[in-house]
């Protein structure tokens, strides 16, 4: 079994074992724990945002204000990061076509889960690159 399969199987097992410990968060607020191979956490965040059409509205060290606009809707999130984790905080969600209307939860869930998928994909890519480097040095 090659190293990539072992790594993928291990990660899947870890996720299944630790699933009961994340009940305090929602499916789109769970923080991402990152490893030492992620040297610049902002890069996979921006890559994941781009994949799902989010844009950077503001940026400072340790925080990115992400904005997603779709039809008459706009959602803003603060994405915080350091060398150990990436976590999210919703700033606002607005229906721009109606002053008294709320954004439906299913839309928020879909957009935020999409953002998480994009970031997770970028982090997984970095993990695979690191695994390949480690396999070559052994």
Backbone as JSON, one array per atom type, in Angstrom:
{
  "sequence": "XXXXXXXXXXXXXXXXXXXXXXXXXXXXXXXXXXXXXXXXXXXXXXXXXXXXXXXXXXXXXXXXXXXXXXXXXXXXXXXXXXXXXXXXXXXXXXXXXXXXXXXXXXXXXXXXXXXXXXXXXXXXXXXXXXXXXXXXXX",
  "N": [[0.87, -1.18, 0.0], [0.68, 2.17, -0.92], [2.12, 5.3, 0.31], [0.35, 7.48, 0.07], [-2.21, 6.31, 0.09], [-2.18, 5.18, 2.63], [-1.98, 7.5, 4.2], [-4.42, 8.8, 3.49], [-6.29, 6.92, 4.4], [-5.7, 6.92, 7.11], [-6.33, 9.58, 7.81], [-9.09, 9.58, 7.3], [-9.94, 7.67, 9.19], [-9.22, 9.01, 11.56], [-10.95, 11.21, 11.43], [-13.44, 9.92, 11.67], [-13.25, 8.78, 14.22], [-12.99, 11.03, 15.85], [-15.36, 12.38, 15.48], [-17.52, 12.6, 17.29], [-16.64, 14.51, 19.07], [-16.94, 17.05, 18.02], [-19.4, 18.19, 18.33], [-20.05, 20.65, 19.42], [-19.87, 22.57, 17.51], [-21.16, 23.86, 14.37], [-21.9, 22.41, 11.16], [-20.59, 24.07, 9.41], [-18.96, 25.72, 10.87], [-16.91, 24.44, 12.19], [-13.57, 24.47, 13.25], [-10.63, 24.29, 11.19], [-7.96, 22.24, 11.81], [-4.59, 22.75, 11.34], [-1.5, 21.58, 9.91], [2.12, 21.44, 10.19], [3.13, 21.54, 7.59], [1.65, 23.44, 6.31], [2.63, 26.35, 5.59], [1.93, 28.94, 5.04], [-0.95, 29.98, 5.95], [-2.93, 31.68, 4.84], [-2.86, 31.31, 2.09], [-4.09, 28.71, 1.25], [-6.64, 29.35, 2.13], [-7.42, 31.54, 0.53], [-7.24, 30.29, -1.96], [-9.26, 28.35, -1.72], [-11.46, 30.05, -1.39], [-11.54, 31.31, -3.89], [-12.17, 29.15, -5.54], [-14.87, 28.75, -5.0], [-16.04, 31.16, -5.61], [-15.88, 33.27, -3.74], [-14.81, 36.44, -2.47], [-12.02, 38.46, -1.41], [-12.55, 40.96, 0.82], [-11.39, 42.5, 2.8], [-8.17, 42.4, 4.33], [-5.93, 41.39, 6.8], [-3.11, 40.57, 8.88], [-3.75, 37.35, 10.07], [-6.5, 37.48, 9.67], [-9.14, 37.36, 7.32], [-11.6, 39.06, 5.57], [-14.22, 37.67, 4.08], [-16.34, 37.72, 1.26], [-19.35, 36.79, -0.25], [-21.34, 37.04, -3.03], [-24.43, 36.52, -4.5], [-26.86, 36.58, -6.86], [-29.41, 38.37, -5.42], [-28.27, 38.3, -2.91], [-25.99, 38.58, -0.16], [-23.24, 37.54, 1.69], [-21.11, 37.81, 4.46], [-18.09, 36.87, 5.96], [-15.77, 36.54, 8.62], [-12.68, 35.14, 8.37], [-10.52, 33.64, 10.36], [-7.09, 32.95, 11.15], [-4.2, 31.09, 12.2], [-1.03, 29.54, 12.9], [-1.91, 27.1, 13.8], [-4.67, 26.66, 13.36], [-7.7, 27.27, 11.41], [-10.48, 29.31, 11.52], [-13.97, 30.35, 11.6], [-16.25, 33.15, 11.45], [-19.4, 34.4, 11.24], [-20.31, 37.45, 9.8], [-22.31, 38.97, 8.48], [-25.43, 38.45, 6.77], [-27.31, 39.13, 4.05], [-30.33, 39.9, 2.3], [-30.38, 41.55, -0.48], [-32.4, 42.5, -2.09], [-34.61, 42.98, -0.57], [-35.61, 44.67, 2.27], [-36.6, 43.74, 4.73], [-36.4, 41.02, 4.66], [-35.04, 37.82, 5.42], [-32.07, 35.88, 4.88], [-32.33, 32.65, 3.64], [-31.76, 29.75, 5.61], [-30.89, 27.41, 4.33], [-29.59, 28.38, 2.06], [-27.46, 29.8, 3.22], [-26.14, 27.68, 4.47], [-25.41, 26.09, 2.23], [-23.67, 27.87, 0.81], [-21.67, 28.42, 2.71], [-20.74, 25.85, 3.32], [-19.73, 25.19, 0.84], [-17.57, 27.0, 0.71], [-16.0, 25.95, 2.79], [-15.43, 23.46, 1.68], [-13.82, 24.18, -0.47], [-11.57, 25.29, 0.86], [-10.8, 23.06, 2.35], [-10.12, 21.33, 0.26], [-7.87, 22.63, -0.79], [-6.16, 22.46, 1.43], [-5.92, 19.69, 1.62], [-4.6, 19.15, -0.74], [-2.11, 20.34, -0.16], [-1.33, 18.61, 1.9], [-1.01, 16.2, 0.49], [1.08, 16.89, -1.26], [3.1, 17.28, 0.65], [3.22, 14.66, 1.69], [4.18, 13.28, -0.54], [6.72, 14.43, -0.78], [7.84, 13.57, 1.64], [7.84, 10.82, 1.18], [9.72, 10.59, -0.84], [12.05, 11.24, 0.46], [12.53, 9.15, 2.14]],
  "CA": [[0.0, 0.0, 0.0], [1.56, 3.33, -0.98], [2.01, 6.27, 1.4], [-0.84, 8.31, -0.12], [-3.37, 5.53, 0.55], [-2.06, 5.07, 4.08], [-2.32, 8.81, 4.73], [-5.85, 9.03, 3.3], [-7.01, 6.01, 5.3], [-5.47, 7.41, 8.48], [-7.12, 10.8, 7.99], [-10.5, 9.18, 7.37], [-10.14, 7.04, 10.49], [-9.16, 10.06, 12.58], [-12.2, 11.98, 11.36], [-14.53, 9.11, 12.19], [-13.07, 8.6, 15.66], [-13.17, 12.29, 16.57], [-16.61, 13.03, 15.07], [-18.38, 12.9, 18.44], [-16.08, 15.62, 19.83], [-17.17, 18.33, 17.36], [-20.81, 18.53, 18.43], [-20.21, 22.02, 19.86], [-19.82, 23.43, 16.34], [-22.06, 23.49, 13.29], [-21.19, 21.79, 10.05], [-19.75, 25.03, 8.69], [-18.15, 26.51, 11.79], [-15.82, 23.66, 12.76], [-12.25, 24.97, 12.84], [-9.69, 23.38, 10.55], [-6.66, 22.12, 12.44], [-3.61, 22.66, 10.25], [-0.22, 20.98, 10.27], [3.32, 22.24, 9.94], [3.37, 21.7, 6.16], [0.94, 24.65, 5.86], [3.52, 27.42, 6.04], [1.25, 30.22, 4.84], [-2.37, 29.61, 6.01], [-3.79, 32.53, 4.0], [-2.86, 30.82, 0.7], [-5.18, 27.78, 0.97], [-7.92, 30.03, 2.35], [-7.73, 32.31, -0.69], [-7.47, 29.33, -3.05], [-10.6, 27.79, -1.51], [-12.44, 31.11, -1.66], [-11.6, 31.5, -5.34], [-12.83, 27.98, -6.13], [-16.32, 28.88, -4.83], [-16.43, 32.52, -6.0], [-15.82, 34.23, -2.65], [-13.76, 37.43, -2.71], [-11.41, 39.08, -0.24], [-12.96, 42.36, 0.95], [-10.36, 43.1, 3.65], [-7.2, 41.42, 4.8], [-4.88, 41.79, 7.74], [-2.52, 39.32, 9.4], [-4.61, 36.55, 10.94], [-7.93, 37.63, 9.37], [-9.6, 37.71, 5.98], [-13.03, 39.27, 5.45], [-14.65, 37.02, 2.84], [-17.68, 38.12, 0.82], [-19.95, 36.02, -1.33], [-22.54, 37.69, -3.56], [-25.13, 35.68, -5.47], [-28.15, 37.2, -7.16], [-29.67, 39.48, -4.5], [-27.81, 37.93, -1.58], [-24.6, 38.85, 0.18], [-22.83, 37.01, 2.99], [-19.75, 38.19, 4.86], [-17.51, 36.05, 7.03], [-14.38, 36.7, 9.01], [-11.94, 33.89, 8.44], [-9.33, 33.86, 11.19], [-6.12, 31.86, 11.02], [-2.85, 31.16, 12.76], [-0.28, 28.36, 12.46], [-2.54, 25.87, 14.28], [-6.04, 26.42, 12.91], [-8.48, 28.25, 10.64], [-11.84, 29.29, 12.04], [-14.91, 31.22, 10.88], [-17.24, 33.91, 12.2], [-20.29, 35.1, 10.32], [-20.46, 38.88, 10.05], [-23.65, 39.35, 8.07], [-26.08, 37.79, 5.64], [-28.39, 40.05, 3.67], [-31.07, 39.8, 1.05], [-30.27, 42.92, -0.97], [-33.61, 42.88, -2.79], [-35.71, 43.14, 0.38], [-35.04, 45.18, 3.52], [-37.08, 42.99, 5.89], [-36.3, 39.59, 4.4], [-33.84, 37.14, 5.88], [-31.49, 34.9, 3.97], [-32.75, 31.31, 4.07], [-30.69, 28.94, 6.2], [-30.35, 26.44, 3.37], [-28.63, 29.09, 1.21], [-26.27, 30.04, 4.04], [-25.45, 26.4, 4.63], [-24.79, 25.71, 0.96], [-22.56, 28.76, 0.48], [-20.59, 28.25, 3.68], [-20.17, 24.51, 3.14], [-18.92, 25.3, -0.37], [-16.32, 27.66, 1.09], [-15.22, 24.98, 3.56], [-14.95, 22.43, 0.75], [-12.71, 24.76, -1.22], [-10.41, 25.38, 1.74], [-10.39, 21.68, 2.65], [-9.47, 20.8, -0.94], [-6.54, 23.24, -0.86], [-5.36, 21.89, 2.52], [-5.65, 18.3, 1.26], [-3.56, 19.2, -1.77], [-0.84, 20.58, 0.54], [-0.99, 17.37, 2.61], [-0.51, 15.23, -0.49], [2.41, 17.36, -1.68], [4.01, 16.97, 1.75], [3.37, 13.21, 1.76], [5.06, 12.88, -1.64], [8.08, 14.85, -0.4], [8.3, 12.66, 2.69], [8.07, 9.49, 0.58], [10.96, 10.66, -1.63], [13.22, 11.34, 1.34], [12.69, 7.9, 2.91]],
  "C": [[0.91, 1.24, 0.0], [1.23, 4.35, 0.12], [0.75, 7.14, 1.28], [-2.09, 7.59, 0.38], [-3.36, 5.39, 2.06], [-2.47, 6.38, 4.75], [-3.81, 9.08, 4.63], [-6.68, 8.17, 4.25], [-6.88, 6.48, 6.75], [-6.3, 8.66, 8.77], [-8.6, 10.49, 8.11], [-10.81, 8.56, 8.72], [-10.14, 8.05, 11.62], [-10.44, 10.88, 12.6], [-13.37, 11.2, 11.96], [-14.45, 8.94, 13.7], [-13.38, 9.88, 16.42], [-14.49, 12.99, 16.25], [-17.49, 13.4, 16.24], [-17.89, 14.11, 19.23], [-16.38, 16.98, 19.22], [-18.62, 18.77, 17.44], [-21.04, 19.97, 18.86], [-20.25, 23.0, 18.69], [-20.87, 23.0, 15.33], [-21.23, 22.91, 12.16], [-20.35, 22.79, 9.25], [-18.97, 25.95, 9.6], [-17.0, 25.74, 12.43], [-14.48, 24.27, 12.33], [-11.46, 23.88, 12.12], [-8.42, 23.39, 11.37], [-5.65, 21.96, 11.31], [-2.27, 22.18, 10.79], [0.94, 21.86, 9.83], [3.63, 22.42, 8.46], [2.6, 22.88, 5.57], [1.74, 25.84, 6.41], [2.88, 28.8, 5.94], [-0.26, 29.95, 4.8], [-3.29, 30.45, 5.12], [-3.89, 31.98, 2.57], [-3.96, 29.79, 0.44], [-6.56, 28.38, 1.23], [-8.34, 30.76, 1.08], [-8.0, 31.38, -1.88], [-8.87, 28.72, -2.94], [-11.7, 28.8, -1.78], [-12.63, 31.27, -3.16], [-12.38, 30.37, -6.01], [-14.35, 28.11, -6.06], [-16.81, 30.32, -4.95], [-16.6, 33.49, -4.83], [-14.7, 35.21, -2.97], [-13.25, 37.98, -1.38], [-11.82, 40.54, -0.22], [-11.94, 43.15, 1.79], [-9.4, 41.99, 4.06], [-6.21, 42.08, 5.73], [-4.28, 40.51, 8.28], [-3.47, 38.61, 10.37], [-6.09, 36.65, 10.64], [-8.15, 38.01, 7.92], [-11.11, 37.92, 6.07], [-13.45, 38.76, 4.08], [-16.08, 37.43, 2.53], [-18.11, 37.24, -0.35], [-21.22, 36.73, -1.75], [-23.14, 36.8, -4.64], [-26.54, 36.22, -5.63], [-28.37, 38.37, -6.21], [-29.22, 39.19, -3.08], [-26.34, 38.28, -1.39], [-24.33, 38.28, 1.57], [-21.39, 37.41, 3.23], [-19.32, 37.34, 6.04], [-16.11, 36.57, 7.36], [-13.78, 35.31, 9.05], [-10.65, 34.2, 9.18], [-8.39, 32.68, 11.02], [-4.86, 32.16, 11.81], [-2.14, 29.89, 12.31], [-0.91, 27.05, 12.9], [-3.91, 25.6, 13.69], [-6.58, 27.58, 12.07], [-9.89, 28.17, 11.19], [-12.65, 30.45, 11.46], [-15.85, 31.94, 11.85], [-18.12, 34.66, 11.19], [-20.43, 36.55, 10.74], [-21.87, 39.32, 9.69], [-24.12, 38.48, 6.92], [-27.29, 38.65, 5.29], [-29.03, 39.64, 2.36], [-31.14, 41.22, 0.53], [-31.54, 43.41, -1.67], [-34.78, 43.16, -1.87], [-35.13, 43.56, 1.73], [-35.45, 44.38, 4.75], [-36.97, 41.48, 5.73], [-34.98, 39.04, 4.94], [-33.33, 36.2, 4.8], [-31.85, 33.51, 4.51], [-31.54, 30.51, 4.55], [-30.08, 27.96, 5.2], [-29.35, 27.1, 2.42], [-27.34, 29.35, 1.97], [-25.46, 28.77, 4.19], [-24.73, 26.02, 3.35], [-23.57, 26.57, 0.64], [-21.38, 28.56, 1.43], [-19.95, 26.87, 3.58], [-19.3, 24.5, 1.88], [-17.57, 25.94, -0.07], [-15.42, 26.68, 1.85], [-14.65, 23.88, 2.65], [-13.73, 22.95, -0.02], [-11.45, 24.84, -0.39], [-9.89, 23.99, 2.07], [-9.66, 21.05, 1.47], [-8.04, 21.33, -1.04], [-5.62, 22.67, 0.23], [-5.0, 20.43, 2.21], [-4.56, 18.22, 0.2], [-2.18, 19.42, -1.12], [-0.39, 19.33, 1.31], [-0.42, 16.32, 1.66], [0.87, 15.61, -1.01], [3.45, 17.02, -0.61], [4.26, 15.47, 1.85], [4.3, 12.7, 0.66], [6.52, 13.25, -1.35], [8.65, 13.91, 0.65], [8.63, 11.29, 2.13], [9.38, 9.48, -0.21], [12.2, 10.68, -0.74], [13.47, 10.06, 2.13], [13.41, 6.85, 2.14]]
}
